[in-house]
Tab-separated table of C-alpha atoms in Angstrom:
chain	number	residue	atom	x	y	z
A	1	MET	CA	-92.879	27.480	166.743
A	2	ALA	CA	-90.173	27.398	169.395
A	3	ARG	CA	-87.876	30.256	170.347
A	4	ILE	CA	-84.328	28.922	170.473
A	5	VAL	CA	-80.918	30.336	171.417
A	6	VAL	CA	-77.776	28.464	170.409
A	7	PHE	CA	-74.882	29.725	172.508
A	8	GLY	CA	-71.244	29.275	171.557
A	9	PRO	CA	-67.987	30.257	173.261
A	10	HIS	CA	-66.522	31.368	169.918
A	11	PRO	CA	-67.823	31.859	166.380
A	12	ASP	CA	-67.781	28.423	164.632
A	13	ASP	CA	-68.492	26.278	167.719
A	14	GLN	CA	-72.235	26.161	167.017
A	15	GLU	CA	-71.641	25.268	163.367
A	16	ILE	CA	-69.194	22.487	164.279
A	17	GLY	CA	-71.523	20.873	166.780
A	18	MET	CA	-74.977	21.479	165.350
A	19	GLY	CA	-74.901	23.465	162.119
A	20	GLY	CA	-77.170	20.953	160.400
A	21	THR	CA	-79.684	21.106	163.237
A	22	VAL	CA	-79.680	24.914	163.187
A	23	ALA	CA	-80.489	24.818	159.463
A	24	LEU	CA	-83.184	22.192	160.073
A	25	LEU	CA	-84.812	24.247	162.826
A	26	ALA	CA	-84.814	27.353	160.632
A	27	SER	CA	-86.412	25.373	157.788
A	28	GLN	CA	-89.152	24.333	160.216
A	29	ASP	CA	-89.788	28.037	160.937
A	30	HIS	CA	-88.489	27.992	164.499
A	31	ASP	CA	-87.116	31.315	165.723
A	32	VAL	CA	-83.392	30.566	166.095
A	33	LEU	CA	-80.825	33.014	167.461
A	34	LEU	CA	-77.063	32.397	167.436
A	35	CYS	CA	-75.186	34.012	170.318
A	36	ASP	CA	-71.377	34.122	170.495
A	37	LEU	CA	-69.970	34.802	173.941
A	38	THR	CA	-66.609	35.982	172.526
A	39	ASP	CA	-65.323	37.116	169.136
A	40	GLY	CA	-62.688	34.360	169.047
A	41	CYS	CA	-59.794	36.829	168.927
A	42	PRO	CA	-56.880	36.693	169.254
A	43	THR	CA	-56.601	33.678	166.984
A	44	PRO	CA	-53.700	32.128	165.053
A	45	VAL	CA	-55.197	33.189	161.700
A	46	GLY	CA	-57.589	36.085	161.133
A	47	ASP	CA	-58.515	39.242	163.015
A	48	ARG	CA	-61.696	40.624	164.576
A	49	PRO	CA	-63.198	42.105	161.376
A	50	THR	CA	-62.513	38.830	159.570
A	51	ARG	CA	-64.071	36.700	162.299
A	52	LEU	CA	-67.163	38.922	162.420
A	53	ARG	CA	-67.621	38.743	158.635
A	54	GLU	CA	-67.184	34.992	158.665
A	55	ALA	CA	-69.672	34.541	161.508
A	56	ALA	CA	-72.281	36.581	159.639
A	57	ALA	CA	-71.690	34.576	156.455
A	58	ALA	CA	-71.996	31.304	158.375
A	59	ALA	CA	-75.345	32.361	159.852
A	60	ALA	CA	-76.543	33.305	156.371
A	61	ALA	CA	-75.530	29.869	155.066
A	62	LEU	CA	-77.770	28.216	157.674
A	63	SER	CA	-80.725	30.532	157.044
A	64	THR	CA	-83.660	29.934	154.725
A	65	PRO	CA	-85.458	32.486	152.516
A	66	GLY	CA	-88.306	32.600	155.012
A	67	ARG	CA	-86.243	32.514	158.194
A	68	VAL	CA	-83.068	34.570	158.459
A	69	ILE	CA	-81.002	33.538	161.490
A	70	PRO	CA	-79.765	36.553	163.487
A	71	ARG	CA	-76.462	36.484	165.338
A	72	VAL	CA	-75.351	38.522	168.340
A	73	LEU	CA	-72.012	38.923	170.094
A	74	LEU	CA	-71.690	39.464	173.842
A	75	ASP	CA	-68.009	40.446	173.516
A	76	LEU	CA	-66.833	38.668	176.634
A	77	PRO	CA	-63.036	38.156	176.713
A	78	ASN	CA	-61.690	35.358	174.527
A	79	ARG	CA	-59.126	33.044	176.172
A	80	ARG	CA	-60.059	34.680	179.484
A	81	LEU	CA	-63.724	33.755	179.712
A	82	GLU	CA	-64.716	33.411	183.350
A	83	HIS	CA	-67.800	32.297	185.238
A	84	THR	CA	-68.818	35.626	186.771
A	85	LEU	CA	-72.124	37.152	187.778
A	86	ALA	CA	-71.749	39.775	185.039
A	87	ALA	CA	-71.237	37.078	182.396
A	88	ARG	CA	-74.214	35.102	183.693
A	89	HIS	CA	-76.442	38.155	183.566
A	90	ALA	CA	-75.274	39.021	180.041
A	91	VAL	CA	-76.368	35.569	178.882
A	92	ALA	CA	-79.569	35.749	180.941
A	93	GLY	CA	-80.359	39.029	179.194
A	94	VAL	CA	-80.231	37.246	175.833
A	95	ILE	CA	-82.451	34.456	177.134
A	96	ARG	CA	-85.006	36.974	178.403
A	97	ALA	CA	-84.924	39.200	175.340
A	98	HIS	CA	-85.467	36.252	172.992
A	99	ARG	CA	-88.046	34.665	175.350
A	100	ALA	CA	-86.225	31.382	174.832
A	101	ASP	CA	-88.056	28.062	175.115
A	102	VAL	CA	-84.929	26.045	174.325
A	103	ILE	CA	-81.239	26.820	174.706
A	104	PHE	CA	-78.154	24.933	173.526
A	105	ALA	CA	-74.689	24.929	175.102
A	106	PRO	CA	-71.407	23.047	174.582
A	107	HIS	CA	-71.136	19.641	176.236
A	108	PRO	CA	-69.823	20.067	179.803
A	109	LYS	CA	-66.885	17.667	179.300
A	110	ASP	CA	-64.175	19.559	177.433
A	111	ALA	CA	-60.521	20.553	177.578
A	112	HIS	CA	-60.888	24.178	176.471
A	113	PRO	CA	-61.218	26.542	179.460
A	114	ASP	CA	-63.461	28.902	177.471
A	115	HIS	CA	-65.833	26.047	176.624
A	116	LEU	CA	-65.985	24.902	180.234
A	117	ALA	CA	-66.624	28.435	181.464
A	118	ALA	CA	-69.234	29.069	178.763
A	119	THR	CA	-71.262	26.023	179.724
A	120	ARG	CA	-71.248	26.928	183.419
A	121	ILE	CA	-72.264	30.495	182.558
A	122	ILE	CA	-75.122	29.318	180.330
A	123	GLU	CA	-76.387	26.769	182.861
A	124	ASP	CA	-76.530	29.352	185.631
A	125	ALA	CA	-77.935	32.024	183.323
A	126	ARG	CA	-80.863	29.744	182.562
A	127	PHE	CA	-81.692	29.873	186.278
A	128	ASP	CA	-80.903	33.585	186.618
A	129	ALA	CA	-83.246	34.459	183.749
A	130	LYS	CA	-86.283	33.358	185.763
A	131	LEU	CA	-85.515	35.419	188.870
A	132	THR	CA	-87.937	38.197	189.730
A	133	GLY	CA	-86.710	41.555	190.956
A	134	VAL	CA	-83.444	41.313	189.003
A	135	THR	CA	-82.693	43.498	185.990
A	136	MET	CA	-80.643	41.912	183.222
A	137	PRO	CA	-78.746	43.846	180.540
A	138	LEU	CA	-80.512	44.030	177.190
A	139	PRO	CA	-78.013	42.920	174.529
A	140	SER	CA	-77.510	44.945	171.381
A	141	GLY	CA	-79.052	43.343	168.315
A	142	VAL	CA	-81.720	41.357	170.149
A	143	GLY	CA	-85.249	42.632	169.876
A	144	GLY	CA	-87.834	42.408	172.610
A	145	ASP	CA	-88.036	43.411	176.234
A	146	GLY	CA	-85.468	41.783	178.488
A	147	SER	CA	-87.116	42.770	181.753
A	148	ALA	CA	-89.626	39.934	182.190
A	149	PRO	CA	-88.371	36.676	183.750
A	150	VAL	CA	-88.400	33.540	181.608
A	151	HIS	CA	-87.219	29.964	182.154
A	152	PRO	CA	-86.296	27.882	179.093
A	153	LYS	CA	-88.012	24.505	179.218
A	154	TRP	CA	-85.018	22.679	177.784
A	155	LEU	CA	-81.241	22.895	177.873
A	156	PHE	CA	-79.507	20.631	175.371
A	157	TYR	CA	-75.773	20.181	174.877
A	158	TYR	CA	-73.956	19.808	171.558
A	159	TYR	CA	-70.461	18.490	170.864
A	160	CYS	CA	-67.642	20.875	169.904
A	161	SER	CA	-65.081	19.454	172.299
A	162	HIS	CA	-61.313	19.910	172.388
A	163	LEU	CA	-61.167	16.748	174.492
A	164	ARG	CA	-60.301	13.566	172.582
A	165	ARG	CA	-63.366	11.597	173.573
A	166	VAL	CA	-66.058	9.667	171.760
A	167	PRO	CA	-69.443	11.444	171.944
A	168	ASP	CA	-72.073	9.716	174.082
A	169	PRO	CA	-75.242	11.454	172.872
A	170	THR	CA	-78.625	11.080	174.504
A	171	PHE	CA	-80.335	11.561	171.150
A	172	LEU	CA	-79.460	12.077	167.484
A	173	ILE	CA	-81.073	14.364	164.932
A	174	ASP	CA	-81.150	13.413	161.242
A	175	VAL	CA	-79.582	16.359	159.391
A	176	THR	CA	-79.118	14.680	156.005
A	177	ALA	CA	-81.165	17.280	154.141
A	178	HIS	CA	-79.205	20.140	155.712
A	179	HIS	CA	-75.654	18.829	155.851
A	180	GLY	CA	-74.734	20.844	152.766
A	181	ALA	CA	-75.738	24.012	154.600
A	182	LYS	CA	-73.608	22.930	157.557
A	183	LEU	CA	-70.548	22.468	155.343
A	184	ALA	CA	-71.194	25.847	153.706
A	185	SER	CA	-71.342	27.478	157.135
A	186	LEU	CA	-68.053	25.851	158.147
A	187	THR	CA	-66.214	26.845	154.978
A	188	ALA	CA	-67.414	30.401	155.586
A	189	TYR	CA	-64.805	30.349	158.375
A	190	ARG	CA	-61.981	30.458	155.871
A	191	SER	CA	-59.503	31.822	158.415
A	192	GLN	CA	-60.111	28.847	160.693
A	193	PHE	CA	-60.474	25.869	158.366
A	194	ILE	CA	-58.814	26.803	155.067
A	195	ASP	CA	-56.146	29.450	155.650
A	196	ASN	CA	-54.976	27.660	158.809
A	197	PRO	CA	-53.212	24.508	157.497
A	198	LYS	CA	-53.363	22.565	160.767
A	199	ASN	CA	-57.163	22.800	160.852
A	200	ARG	CA	-57.941	21.744	157.278
A	201	GLU	CA	-58.544	18.133	158.240
A	202	VAL	CA	-61.039	19.194	160.921
A	203	LEU	CA	-63.724	19.418	158.221
A	204	GLU	CA	-63.024	15.785	157.313
A	205	TRP	CA	-63.305	14.763	160.971
A	206	ILE	CA	-66.642	16.545	161.320
A	207	GLU	CA	-68.056	14.880	158.216
A	208	ALA	CA	-66.819	11.462	159.366
A	209	GLN	CA	-68.420	11.900	162.781
A	210	ASP	CA	-71.717	13.035	161.288
A	211	ARG	CA	-71.672	10.078	158.881
A	212	PHE	CA	-71.059	7.646	161.735
A	213	LEU	CA	-73.786	9.149	163.920
A	214	GLY	CA	-76.141	9.031	160.950
A	215	SER	CA	-75.426	5.331	160.493
A	216	ARG	CA	-76.685	4.690	164.025
A	217	ILE	CA	-80.201	5.798	163.053
A	218	GLY	CA	-80.294	4.746	159.403
A	219	ALA	CA	-79.552	8.227	158.066
A	220	ARG	CA	-76.701	9.577	155.979
A	221	TYR	CA	-75.826	12.334	158.470
A	222	ALA	CA	-76.811	13.054	162.064
A	223	GLU	CA	-75.722	15.287	164.924
A	224	GLY	CA	-75.558	14.203	168.543
A	225	PHE	CA	-76.967	15.908	171.615
A	226	TRP	CA	-76.903	15.245	175.330
A	227	THR	CA	-79.368	16.226	178.012
A	228	ASN	CA	-79.105	16.076	181.785
A	229	GLU	CA	-82.899	15.954	182.139
A	230	PRO	CA	-85.440	13.361	180.964
A	231	LEU	CA	-86.494	13.996	177.385
A	232	GLY	CA	-90.273	14.025	177.094
A	233	LEU	CA	-92.046	12.549	174.074
A	234	THR	CA	-95.737	12.783	173.223
A	235	GLY	CA	-95.552	9.494	171.319
A	236	LEU	CA	-93.333	7.428	169.065
A	237	GLY	CA	-94.242	9.211	165.851
A	238	SER	CA	-91.123	11.370	165.931
A	239	VAL	CA	-88.740	8.457	166.550
A	240	ALA	CA	-86.651	7.703	163.454
A	241	GLY	CA	-87.858	4.581	161.673
A	242	LEU	CA	-91.322	4.585	163.219
A	243	GLY	CA	-94.502	6.008	161.784
A	244	ALA	CA	-97.015	8.211	163.531
């Protein structure tokens, strides 16, 4: 079992980029935590209580009966997210408290300033979390002791970009069995994708992208990820289309 933190600049970014993978990991009994850096407010449609309810419902949609996915909010400023030492240490506190083996962040190429800042914060927080002699804040809602240093073995990036670019993933994960849960998590954000007319077609774009990525590996749906470090395999048994 791996201990995993999926960070997002705003509620719904994780679901857009890797909701199917989150559901898959939970079904495999990995210990997954969703962490929102901001509450996403102000926003064109919806208010803070609405966004918080929707985020909780989305996490529930990705959970399984045996593995409920918790969600925490760092409450950093939306639309004004900055790469500061305080922000880095807030994220490092989550990494320490969850004893994360793996963390996920938005892809570093983006047009949204909050997304760009979030990724820089998360990258540096991964390093900060391993430093001795430094106390990190213990976030509310995360169990465990945040005092002991830890260094996640892996940092993977998912795609939730505001930049009009074609994803160039390092690897793809087959999420066919969990794509329904992903769609349920996205429609939980009614204020963002249903009540906001200009965003209604976003759900169609997401499904089309996941269908295309799935076609690249012989699956119905897949999600793409990028890594800046070599991905280690213990064999070819886990490669799609090959047996053990």
